[in-house]
CSV table of C-alpha atoms in Angstrom, one decimal:
chain,number,residue,atom,x,y,z
C,1,MET,CA,75.0,-74.7,36.7
C,2,SER,CA,73.0,-75.6,34.1
C,3,ASN,CA,73.5,-74.9,30.4
C,4,ILE,CA,72.0,-72.3,28.5
C,5,LYS,CA,71.0,-73.4,25.5
C,6,PRO,CA,72.3,-70.9,23.2
C,7,SER,CA,70.2,-69.0,20.8
C,8,LEU,CA,69.2,-65.7,19.2
C,9,ALA,CA,67.3,-62.9,19.7
C,10,LYS,CA,63.9,-62.7,17.5
C,11,GLY,CA,63.9,-60.8,15.1
C,12,THR,CA,68.5,-61.1,14.4
C,13,ARG,CA,70.7,-63.7,11.7
C,14,ASP,CA,74.1,-64.3,12.2
C,15,PHE,CA,76.1,-64.8,8.6
C,16,SER,CA,77.9,-67.3,8.1
C,17,PRO,CA,81.3,-66.4,6.1
C,18,GLN,CA,79.8,-67.8,2.6
C,19,GLU,CA,77.1,-64.8,3.8
C,20,MET,CA,78.7,-62.2,4.0
C,21,VAL,CA,81.2,-62.1,1.4
C,22,LYS,CA,77.9,-61.6,-0.9
C,23,ARG,CA,77.0,-59.4,1.8
C,24,ASN,CA,80.3,-57.1,1.4
C,25,PHE,CA,79.8,-57.8,-2.4
C,26,ILE,CA,76.4,-56.1,-1.7
C,27,PHE,CA,77.0,-53.4,-0.2
C,28,ASP,CA,80.8,-52.4,-2.6
C,29,THR,CA,78.5,-52.6,-5.4
C,30,VAL,CA,76.4,-50.0,-4.4
C,31,LYS,CA,79.0,-47.8,-2.6
C,32,THR,CA,81.1,-47.4,-5.0
C,33,VAL,CA,78.5,-45.7,-7.5
C,34,PHE,CA,77.4,-43.6,-4.9
C,35,ARG,CA,81.1,-42.6,-4.8
C,36,LYS,CA,81.8,-41.9,-8.3
C,37,TYR,CA,78.6,-39.6,-8.2
C,38,GLY,CA,80.3,-37.2,-5.6
C,39,TYR,CA,78.8,-38.3,-2.2
C,40,ALA,CA,80.9,-39.3,0.8
C,41,GLU,CA,80.3,-41.9,3.9
C,42,ILE,CA,79.1,-41.0,7.2
C,43,GLN,CA,78.0,-42.6,10.5
C,44,THR,CA,76.6,-42.6,12.8
C,45,PRO,CA,75.9,-44.1,16.5
C,46,SER,CA,73.5,-47.5,16.7
C,47,MET,CA,72.3,-45.3,20.0
C,48,GLU,CA,70.9,-42.1,19.8
C,49,ASN,CA,68.4,-40.2,22.7
C,50,LEU,CA,65.6,-40.8,22.7
C,51,SER,CA,63.9,-37.4,22.5
C,52,THR,CA,65.7,-37.1,19.1
C,53,LEU,CA,64.1,-40.9,17.7
C,54,THR,CA,60.7,-40.4,19.6
C,55,GLY,CA,58.4,-38.2,17.4
C,56,LYS,CA,59.2,-38.6,14.0
C,57,TYR,CA,57.7,-42.3,13.1
C,58,GLY,CA,54.4,-41.3,14.4
C,59,ASP,CA,52.7,-43.3,17.3
C,60,GLU,CA,52.7,-46.3,15.5
C,61,GLY,CA,56.3,-45.9,14.9
C,62,ASP,CA,57.6,-44.6,18.0
C,63,LYS,CA,56.5,-48.2,19.8
C,64,LEU,CA,58.9,-50.0,17.5
C,65,ILE,CA,61.7,-47.6,18.9
C,66,PHE,CA,64.2,-50.3,20.7
C,67,LYS,CA,65.0,-48.1,24.5
C,68,ILE,CA,67.8,-48.7,26.3
C,69,LEU,CA,67.2,-49.4,30.0
C,70,ASN,CA,69.5,-46.4,32.4
C,71,SER,CA,72.1,-48.0,33.4
C,72,GLY,CA,72.3,-48.4,37.5
C,73,ASP,CA,69.5,-48.7,39.5
C,74,TYR,CA,67.5,-47.3,36.6
C,75,LEU,CA,64.3,-47.7,38.6
C,76,SER,CA,65.4,-45.2,42.1
C,77,LYS,CA,64.9,-42.5,40.3
C,78,VAL,CA,60.8,-43.1,39.5
C,79,LYS,CA,58.9,-41.5,41.7
C,80,PRO,CA,56.6,-43.3,43.7
C,81,ASP,CA,53.1,-43.0,42.7
C,82,LEU,CA,54.8,-43.1,39.1
C,83,LEU,CA,55.8,-47.0,40.3
C,84,ALA,CA,52.0,-47.4,41.5
C,85,GLN,CA,50.4,-46.8,37.9
C,86,ALA,CA,52.3,-49.7,36.6
C,87,ASN,CA,52.5,-48.2,33.5
C,88,SER,CA,56.0,-48.4,31.5
C,89,ASN,CA,54.7,-45.4,29.4
C,90,SER,CA,54.8,-43.0,32.4
C,91,ILE,CA,57.5,-43.3,33.7
C,92,ILE,CA,59.9,-44.4,30.7
C,93,SER,CA,61.5,-40.8,30.3
C,94,SER,CA,62.4,-41.9,34.1
C,95,ILE,CA,64.8,-45.5,32.9
C,96,SER,CA,65.2,-45.0,29.6
C,97,GLU,CA,67.7,-41.8,28.1
C,98,LYS,CA,68.8,-43.6,24.9
C,99,ALA,CA,67.7,-45.5,21.9
C,100,LEU,CA,68.2,-47.9,19.1
C,101,ARG,CA,68.7,-46.1,15.5
C,102,TYR,CA,65.1,-46.9,13.6
C,103,ASP,CA,65.8,-45.7,10.6
C,104,LEU,CA,69.1,-43.7,8.8
C,105,THR,CA,67.1,-40.6,8.0
C,106,VAL,CA,66.4,-39.2,11.1
C,107,PRO,CA,70.0,-39.3,12.4
C,108,PHE,CA,71.9,-37.5,9.2
C,109,ALA,CA,69.4,-35.5,9.8
C,110,ARG,CA,70.8,-34.3,13.3
C,111,TYR,CA,74.0,-35.1,12.1
C,112,VAL,CA,73.7,-32.2,9.3
C,113,VAL,CA,72.4,-29.9,12.1
C,114,MET,CA,75.0,-30.8,14.4
C,115,HIS,CA,77.5,-30.3,11.4
C,116,GLN,CA,76.1,-27.4,10.1
C,117,ASN,CA,79.2,-25.5,10.5
C,118,ASP,CA,81.4,-27.7,9.7
C,119,ILE,CA,80.0,-29.1,5.6
C,120,SER,CA,79.2,-27.6,2.4
C,121,LEU,CA,76.2,-27.0,0.7
C,122,PRO,CA,74.8,-29.1,-0.4
C,123,PHE,CA,75.8,-32.0,0.9
C,124,LYS,CA,75.6,-35.4,-0.4
C,125,ARG,CA,76.0,-38.4,1.9
C,126,PHE,CA,75.7,-42.0,2.1
C,127,GLN,CA,75.7,-44.5,5.2
C,128,VAL,CA,75.2,-48.0,4.8
C,129,GLN,CA,74.4,-49.1,8.3
C,130,PRO,CA,72.6,-51.5,10.5
C,131,VAL,CA,68.8,-50.2,11.8
C,132,TRP,CA,65.9,-51.5,14.5
C,133,ARG,CA,62.2,-52.4,14.9
C,134,ALA,CA,60.8,-54.0,17.8
C,135,ASP,CA,58.2,-55.2,14.9
C,136,ARG,CA,56.8,-58.9,15.2
C,137,PRO,CA,59.6,-60.9,13.1
C,138,GLN,CA,57.9,-62.9,9.9
C,139,LYS,CA,60.0,-63.7,6.8
C,140,GLY,CA,62.0,-60.9,4.8
C,141,ARG,CA,61.1,-58.6,8.2
C,142,TYR,CA,63.6,-58.4,11.3
C,143,ARG,CA,64.2,-57.0,13.9
C,144,GLU,CA,67.7,-56.1,13.2
C,145,PHE,CA,68.3,-55.0,9.9
C,146,TYR,CA,71.1,-53.2,7.0
C,147,GLN,CA,69.9,-48.9,5.9
C,148,CYS,CA,72.0,-48.4,2.7
C,149,ASP,CA,71.2,-44.2,2.5
C,150,VAL,CA,71.9,-41.8,0.1
C,151,ASP,CA,71.1,-39.2,0.1
C,152,VAL,CA,71.7,-34.9,-0.8
C,153,VAL,CA,71.0,-31.8,1.4
C,154,GLY,CA,70.5,-28.4,0.5
C,155,SER,CA,70.1,-28.1,-3.2
C,156,ASP,CA,66.4,-28.1,-5.0
C,157,SER,CA,68.0,-28.4,-8.3
C,158,LEU,CA,66.0,-31.6,-10.6
C,159,LEU,CA,69.7,-32.8,-11.4
C,160,ASN,CA,69.7,-34.7,-8.8
C,161,GLU,CA,66.8,-36.4,-9.2
C,162,ALA,CA,68.1,-38.0,-12.1
C,163,GLU,CA,71.5,-39.0,-11.1
C,164,PHE,CA,69.2,-40.6,-8.7
C,165,ILE,CA,67.7,-42.9,-11.4
C,166,LEU,CA,70.9,-43.3,-13.0
C,167,ILE,CA,72.5,-44.8,-9.6
C,168,TYR,CA,70.0,-47.1,-9.5
C,169,GLN,CA,70.1,-48.1,-12.8
C,170,GLU,CA,74.5,-48.5,-13.1
C,171,ALA,CA,74.0,-50.1,-8.8
C,172,LEU,CA,71.6,-52.5,-10.7
C,173,SER,CA,73.2,-54.1,-13.5
C,174,ASN,CA,76.5,-54.4,-12.1
C,175,LEU,CA,75.4,-56.5,-9.3
C,176,GLY,CA,73.8,-58.6,-11.3
C,177,LEU,CA,69.8,-57.5,-12.4
C,178,LYS,CA,69.1,-57.1,-16.0
C,179,ASP,CA,65.9,-56.4,-16.6
C,180,PHE,CA,64.0,-53.9,-13.2
C,181,THR,CA,62.3,-50.9,-13.4
C,182,ILE,CA,62.7,-47.9,-11.7
C,183,LYS,CA,59.0,-46.9,-10.8
C,184,ILE,CA,58.6,-42.3,-10.4
C,185,ASN,CA,55.8,-40.3,-9.1
C,186,ASN,CA,54.9,-37.2,-7.8
C,187,ARG,CA,53.5,-35.8,-4.6
C,188,LYS,CA,52.4,-32.4,-6.3
C,189,ILE,CA,50.4,-34.2,-8.7
C,190,LEU,CA,48.3,-36.1,-6.5
C,191,SER,CA,47.9,-33.4,-4.6
C,192,GLY,CA,46.9,-32.2,-7.3
C,193,ILE,CA,44.4,-34.3,-8.0
C,194,ALA,CA,41.9,-34.5,-4.4
C,195,GLU,CA,42.3,-30.4,-5.2
C,196,VAL,CA,40.5,-31.5,-8.6
C,197,ILE,CA,37.8,-33.5,-6.9
C,198,GLY,CA,37.8,-31.2,-4.4
C,199,LYS,CA,38.8,-33.4,-1.5
C,200,PRO,CA,42.4,-31.5,-1.3
C,201,GLU,CA,41.9,-32.9,3.0
C,202,LEU,CA,41.7,-36.7,2.1
C,203,ILE,CA,45.0,-36.6,-0.1
C,204,ILE,CA,46.6,-39.3,2.2
C,205,ASP,CA,43.1,-41.6,2.5
C,206,MET,CA,42.8,-41.7,-1.3
C,207,THR,CA,46.7,-42.2,-1.8
C,208,VAL,CA,46.8,-44.6,0.1
C,209,ALA,CA,44.1,-46.5,-1.2
C,210,ILE,CA,45.2,-46.1,-4.9
C,211,ASP,CA,48.5,-46.9,-3.8
C,212,LYS,CA,47.4,-50.9,-3.3
C,213,LEU,CA,45.9,-51.6,-7.1
C,214,ASP,CA,48.1,-54.3,-8.1
C,215,LYS,CA,47.0,-55.4,-4.8
C,216,ILE,CA,43.3,-55.3,-4.4
C,217,GLY,CA,41.7,-54.9,-8.2
C,218,LEU,CA,40.1,-51.2,-8.8
C,219,ASP,CA,37.1,-52.3,-7.7
C,220,GLY,CA,39.0,-52.8,-3.6
C,221,VAL,CA,40.6,-49.6,-4.5
C,222,THR,CA,36.4,-48.0,-5.5
C,223,LYS,CA,35.4,-50.1,-2.1
C,224,GLU,CA,38.0,-48.1,-0.1
C,225,LEU,CA,37.2,-44.6,-0.7
C,226,ILE,CA,34.1,-44.9,-0.5
C,227,GLU,CA,35.0,-46.5,3.1
C,228,ARG,CA,37.6,-43.6,3.2
C,229,GLY,CA,34.3,-40.9,2.6
C,230,PHE,CA,34.5,-40.2,-1.7
C,231,THR,CA,31.8,-40.6,-3.5
C,232,PRO,CA,30.6,-42.6,-6.3
C,233,GLU,CA,31.0,-39.1,-8.5
C,234,ASP,CA,34.5,-38.4,-6.9
C,235,ILE,CA,35.7,-42.3,-8.9
C,236,GLU,CA,34.5,-41.8,-12.1
C,237,LYS,CA,36.4,-37.8,-12.3
C,238,LEU,CA,39.9,-40.6,-10.3
C,239,LYS,CA,39.3,-43.5,-12.7
C,240,PRO,CA,40.7,-41.6,-15.8
C,241,VAL,CA,43.8,-41.0,-13.8
C,242,ILE,CA,44.0,-44.7,-11.2
C,243,LEU,CA,43.7,-46.3,-15.2
C,244,LEU,CA,47.3,-44.3,-16.8
C,245,GLU,CA,47.8,-46.2,-19.7
C,246,GLY,CA,50.7,-45.4,-22.8
C,247,SER,CA,53.8,-43.9,-22.6
C,248,ASN,CA,55.1,-41.4,-19.6
C,249,GLU,CA,55.0,-38.7,-22.4
C,250,GLN,CA,51.8,-40.0,-23.3
C,251,LYS,CA,50.5,-40.5,-18.9
C,252,LEU,CA,51.8,-36.3,-19.1
C,253,ALA,CA,49.5,-35.9,-21.4
C,254,SER,CA,47.0,-36.8,-20.0
C,255,LEU,CA,47.4,-36.1,-16.8
C,256,LYS,CA,48.6,-31.8,-18.0
C,257,THR,CA,43.9,-31.8,-19.4
C,258,VAL,CA,42.4,-33.3,-16.5
C,259,LEU,CA,44.7,-31.0,-13.8
C,260,ALA,CA,44.2,-28.0,-16.0
C,261,THR,CA,42.8,-26.4,-13.1
C,262,SER,CA,45.8,-26.9,-10.9
C,263,ALA,CA,48.4,-24.9,-10.3
C,264,THR,CA,49.7,-28.3,-7.6
C,265,GLY,CA,49.5,-30.4,-9.9
C,266,LEU,CA,50.5,-29.0,-13.2
C,267,THR,CA,54.2,-28.2,-11.2
C,268,GLY,CA,54.2,-31.8,-9.9
C,269,ILE,CA,54.3,-32.5,-14.1
C,270,SER,CA,56.7,-29.9,-15.1
C,271,GLU,CA,58.6,-31.5,-12.3
C,272,ILE,CA,58.6,-35.1,-13.9
C,273,GLU,CA,59.6,-33.3,-17.5
C,274,ALA,CA,62.0,-32.3,-16.2
C,275,VAL,CA,63.4,-34.7,-14.2
C,276,PHE,CA,62.5,-37.1,-17.6
C,277,GLU,CA,64.9,-34.2,-19.6
C,278,TYR,CA,68.0,-34.1,-17.8
C,279,VAL,CA,68.2,-38.5,-17.7
C,280,LYS,CA,67.8,-38.0,-22.2
C,281,ALA,CA,70.5,-35.7,-21.6
C,282,LEU,CA,73.0,-37.3,-19.1
C,283,ILE,CA,72.5,-40.6,-21.1
C,284,LYS,CA,72.7,-39.3,-24.5
C,285,ALA,CA,76.2,-40.1,-25.0
C,286,GLU,CA,75.8,-44.2,-23.3
C,287,ALA,CA,72.4,-45.4,-25.1
C,288,SER,CA,73.6,-48.3,-23.2
C,289,LEU,CA,73.0,-46.8,-19.6
C,290,LYS,CA,69.3,-46.5,-20.7
C,291,PRO,CA,66.9,-46.6,-17.4
C,292,ASP,CA,63.7,-48.2,-17.4
C,293,VAL,CA,61.7,-45.4,-16.3
C,294,GLU,CA,58.2,-45.4,-15.6
C,295,LEU,CA,55.6,-42.7,-14.5
C,296,ASP,CA,53.0,-44.8,-12.5
C,297,ILE,CA,50.5,-42.3,-10.8
C,298,THR,CA,49.8,-45.0,-8.1
C,299,LEU,CA,52.8,-45.1,-6.6
C,300,ALA,CA,52.2,-42.9,-3.3
C,301,ARG,CA,55.1,-44.4,-0.2
C,302,GLY,CA,55.4,-42.4,2.5
C,303,LEU,CA,53.1,-39.3,1.5
C,304,ASN,CA,53.2,-37.9,4.1
C,305,TYR,CA,57.4,-37.9,3.7
C,306,TYR,CA,57.4,-36.7,0.5
C,307,THR,CA,56.7,-33.8,-0.6
C,308,GLY,CA,57.8,-33.6,-4.5
C,309,CYS,CA,59.5,-36.5,-6.3
C,310,ILE,CA,58.8,-40.1,-4.9
C,311,PHE,CA,60.5,-42.8,-6.1
C,312,GLU,CA,60.4,-46.8,-6.3
C,313,VAL,CA,62.3,-49.6,-7.1
C,314,LYS,CA,61.6,-53.3,-8.7
C,315,THR,CA,62.4,-56.1,-10.4
C,316,ASN,CA,60.8,-58.4,-12.6
C,317,GLU,CA,62.8,-61.0,-12.5
C,318,ALA,CA,61.5,-62.4,-9.4
C,319,ALA,CA,58.7,-62.5,-7.4
C,320,MET,CA,59.7,-59.7,-4.3
C,321,GLY,CA,58.2,-56.7,-3.2
C,322,SER,CA,60.2,-53.7,-3.8
C,323,ILE,CA,64.2,-53.4,-3.2
C,324,GLY,CA,64.3,-49.5,-2.7
C,325,GLY,CA,63.0,-46.2,-3.2
C,326,GLY,CA,62.7,-42.7,-2.1
C,327,GLY,CA,61.8,-38.9,-2.9
C,328,ARG,CA,62.3,-35.1,-2.0
C,329,TYR,CA,61.1,-34.4,1.5
C,330,ASP,CA,61.4,-30.4,1.9
C,331,ASP,CA,62.2,-28.8,5.6
C,332,LEU,CA,63.9,-32.3,6.8
C,333,THR,CA,66.0,-30.8,9.2
C,334,GLY,CA,63.4,-28.7,10.4
C,335,MET,CA,62.4,-30.9,13.1
C,336,PHE,CA,66.0,-30.2,15.3
C,337,GLY,CA,65.1,-26.8,14.4
C,338,LEU,CA,67.2,-26.1,11.0
C,339,LYS,CA,64.7,-24.8,9.0
C,340,GLY,CA,64.2,-24.7,5.0
C,341,LEU,CA,66.6,-27.4,4.1
C,342,THR,CA,65.3,-29.2,1.3
C,343,GLY,CA,67.0,-32.4,0.1
C,344,VAL,CA,66.3,-35.6,-1.8
C,345,GLY,CA,67.4,-39.3,-1.2
C,346,VAL,CA,67.0,-42.5,-2.0
C,347,SER,CA,67.9,-46.5,-0.7
C,348,PHE,CA,68.2,-49.5,-1.6
C,349,GLY,CA,66.7,-52.5,-0.2
C,350,ALA,CA,70.3,-54.7,0.9
C,351,ASP,CA,68.1,-57.5,2.2
C,352,ARG,CA,65.8,-58.1,-0.3
C,353,ILE,CA,68.4,-57.8,-3.0
C,354,TYR,CA,70.0,-60.2,-1.5
C,355,ASP,CA,67.2,-62.8,-1.4
C,356,VAL,CA,66.9,-61.9,-5.7
C,357,LEU,CA,71.1,-62.5,-6.3
C,358,GLN,CA,70.4,-65.7,-4.3
C,359,GLU,CA,67.6,-67.4,-6.4
C,360,LEU,CA,68.4,-66.5,-9.3
C,361,ASN,CA,71.8,-67.0,-8.7
C,362,LEU,CA,73.4,-64.0,-9.9
C,363,PHE,CA,75.7,-64.4,-7.3
C,364,PRO,CA,79.9,-64.4,-9.1
C,365,ASP,CA,82.1,-67.4,-8.4
C,366,SER,CA,84.3,-65.1,-7.7
C,367,VAL,CA,82.7,-63.6,-4.9
C,368,ALA,CA,83.1,-66.7,-3.0
C,369,ALA,CA,86.8,-67.1,-3.0
C,370,GLY,CA,88.2,-67.0,-0.2
C,371,THR,CA,91.8,-69.0,0.7
C,372,LYS,CA,93.3,-69.7,-2.5
C,373,VAL,CA,95.7,-72.1,-1.7
C,374,LEU,CA,97.1,-75.2,1.1
C,375,ILE,CA,99.8,-76.5,2.1
C,376,SER,CA,99.9,-79.2,3.5
C,377,ASN,CA,101.4,-80.3,6.7
C,378,PHE,CA,102.7,-83.9,7.4
C,379,ASP,CA,105.3,-83.4,11.0
C,380,LYS,CA,108.0,-80.2,11.1
C,381,GLU,CA,110.3,-80.5,9.2
C,382,ALA,CA,107.3,-79.7,6.3
C,383,GLU,CA,106.1,-76.6,8.0
C,384,LEU,CA,109.4,-76.1,8.7
C,385,TYR,CA,110.0,-76.0,5.0
C,386,ALA,CA,106.9,-74.2,4.2
C,387,LEU,CA,106.9,-70.6,6.2
C,388,PRO,CA,109.1,-68.9,3.5
C,389,ILE,CA,106.9,-70.2,0.9
C,390,LEU,CA,103.6,-69.8,2.7
C,391,GLN,CA,105.2,-65.9,3.3
C,392,ALA,CA,106.4,-65.7,-0.6
C,393,LEU,CA,102.7,-66.5,-1.7
C,394,ARG,CA,101.1,-63.7,0.5
C,395,SER,CA,103.5,-61.2,-0.1
C,396,ALA,CA,102.6,-61.9,-4.4
C,397,ASN,CA,98.9,-60.8,-3.2
C,398,VAL,CA,97.6,-64.5,-3.1
C,399,SER,CA,95.5,-65.7,0.0
C,400,ALA,CA,97.0,-68.7,1.3
C,401,GLU,CA,96.5,-70.6,4.5
C,402,LEU,CA,99.0,-73.6,6.2
C,403,TYR,CA,97.9,-76.9,7.8
C,404,PRO,CA,98.2,-75.5,11.1
C,405,SER,CA,99.3,-79.3,12.9
C,406,SER,CA,101.3,-82.3,11.2
C,407,ALA,CA,98.0,-84.6,9.9
C,408,LYS,CA,97.4,-87.4,7.7
C,409,LEU,CA,96.6,-87.1,4.5
C,410,LYS,CA,92.6,-87.7,4.0
C,411,LYS,CA,92.4,-85.3,6.9
C,412,GLN,CA,93.7,-81.5,4.9
C,413,MET,CA,92.2,-82.6,1.9
C,414,SER,CA,88.0,-82.7,3.8
C,415,TYR,CA,89.7,-79.4,6.1
C,416,ALA,CA,90.3,-77.5,2.1
C,417,ASP,CA,87.3,-79.2,0.8
C,418,ASP,CA,85.3,-77.7,3.9
C,419,LYS,CA,86.6,-74.8,2.7
C,420,HIS,CA,86.3,-74.5,-0.9
C,421,ILE,CA,89.7,-73.9,-1.2
C,422,PRO,CA,91.1,-74.4,-4.8
C,423,PHE,CA,94.3,-75.5,-4.7
C,424,VAL,CA,96.5,-77.5,-1.9
C,425,ILE,CA,100.6,-77.5,-2.2
C,426,LEU,CA,101.7,-80.5,-1.0
C,427,ILE,CA,105.3,-80.7,0.2
C,428,GLY,CA,106.7,-84.4,1.2
C,429,SER,CA,110.6,-85.5,1.7
C,430,ASP,CA,110.8,-86.0,-2.6
C,431,GLU,CA,109.3,-82.0,-2.9
C,432,MET,CA,112.3,-80.5,-0.5
C,433,GLN,CA,114.8,-82.6,-1.5
C,434,THR,CA,113.8,-81.2,-4.9
C,435,GLY,CA,112.1,-78.0,-4.8
C,436,GLN,CA,109.8,-79.3,-7.1
C,437,LEU,CA,106.4,-78.8,-5.8
C,438,THR,CA,102.9,-81.0,-5.9
C,439,LEU,CA,100.5,-78.7,-6.5
C,440,LYS,CA,96.6,-80.5,-6.7
C,441,ASN,CA,93.7,-78.4,-8.7
C,442,MET,CA,90.9,-79.4,-6.4
C,443,HIS,CA,88.4,-79.1,-8.4
C,444,SER,CA,90.3,-81.3,-11.6
C,445,GLY,CA,92.0,-83.5,-9.3
C,446,GLU,CA,94.9,-82.7,-12.3
C,447,GLN,CA,98.2,-82.5,-10.3
C,448,GLN,CA,101.2,-81.5,-11.3
C,449,LYS,CA,105.2,-80.5,-10.4
C,450,LEU,CA,106.1,-76.7,-10.0
C,451,SER,CA,108.5,-74.2,-8.5
C,452,VAL,CA,107.1,-71.5,-6.2
C,453,ASP,CA,107.9,-68.8,-8.3
C,454,GLU,CA,105.7,-71.2,-11.0
C,455,ILE,CA,103.3,-72.1,-8.9
C,456,VAL,CA,102.4,-67.4,-7.7
C,457,ILE,CA,102.6,-67.0,-11.6
C,458,LEU,CA,99.6,-69.4,-12.1
C,459,LEU,CA,97.7,-68.8,-9.1
C,460,LYS,CA,97.7,-65.3,-9.6
C,461,THR,CA,96.9,-64.9,-12.8
C,462,ASP,CA,94.4,-68.3,-12.3
């Protein structure tokens, strides 16, 4: 039997112990903030019925769903005439009943419908789990990655939107980020703009084009709008909107003039104003929380999906795309037969946040803390002497290891260095006779003689 060279499935990653403590720092930080705002954690299975996922993400999304082959002889149930066509699409329903989840939103909608009699509305949940997409892997894009979603369904109050702004502010600040912008827009404002220029049917084309303003500039956007069916006259009407400037208040005042004839557009403006008022009231007693919120009319993420406010968060400290986003959606559960349930949610891009924190060296030193102290092991007698000391340290919640077999000092010190263990307790014959153990600080090289109790106190306070 030949040796198979180990390899990873394309688009997946291993995470080392050092990476895992950093990833868990991100997850634990955002989860703590979610709980503080009244959100409770749920989990859904890695696999869903294929019928649950199909048709929810558009034709392109459906192609990226990882299907799972039925167990057993899955081809035996396929009709011979279908097999003869050699077309995988025509036999997929016969050979695959399940698939890996593509996102956390559709499984959440399924969960709400299936558990509607067990949950209280409004239902506030968060979910931090991996999802899978059969995308072409490239830098920053993986086939398996984590999503951190937080949503509330069954409430149309704009207080929820305001609280999401504060959740972003608090969680990202707690992670160490100092300069980031929370962008906000509203689908109804964009619908109003399309109405005013007389092209309501082209709203998606309009938003897809203006969403690219920061990438291709006004000339690029103009060219794309003309290609998508807009006239030069339409573009003249659009220009003051696309190039909106000034404070949030000034932008809203300009939009009120432009959208004076659109009831939908004016509703969107009043929703944004209400969110700003809620934020202002919420932070009144705590000025330090003041978030950097910017009304950005070019923000148009997932517009065929969102129905109200839309969010996106960008860091200004590193070159990175958005590190979070979301918005208000109506009838999320309608796809599963439960009509009229509005919801709003946002997500954190954990992988991008990780890259930003790494680049800016923002992970706290304490995050990397693993084993605090290693106890040396020179022979059987020293090992037996060390065992109760090992347990005394652990009972005091000090992370401790005993080197598992007798070995030369150099080997044990190398082990401590490799694992970044800051302290080593050396136990030789002198230490066993006197009860005064040698504690070595691996950073400074300093050594001191201390009793077990003194070592416990020192390591607990260090």
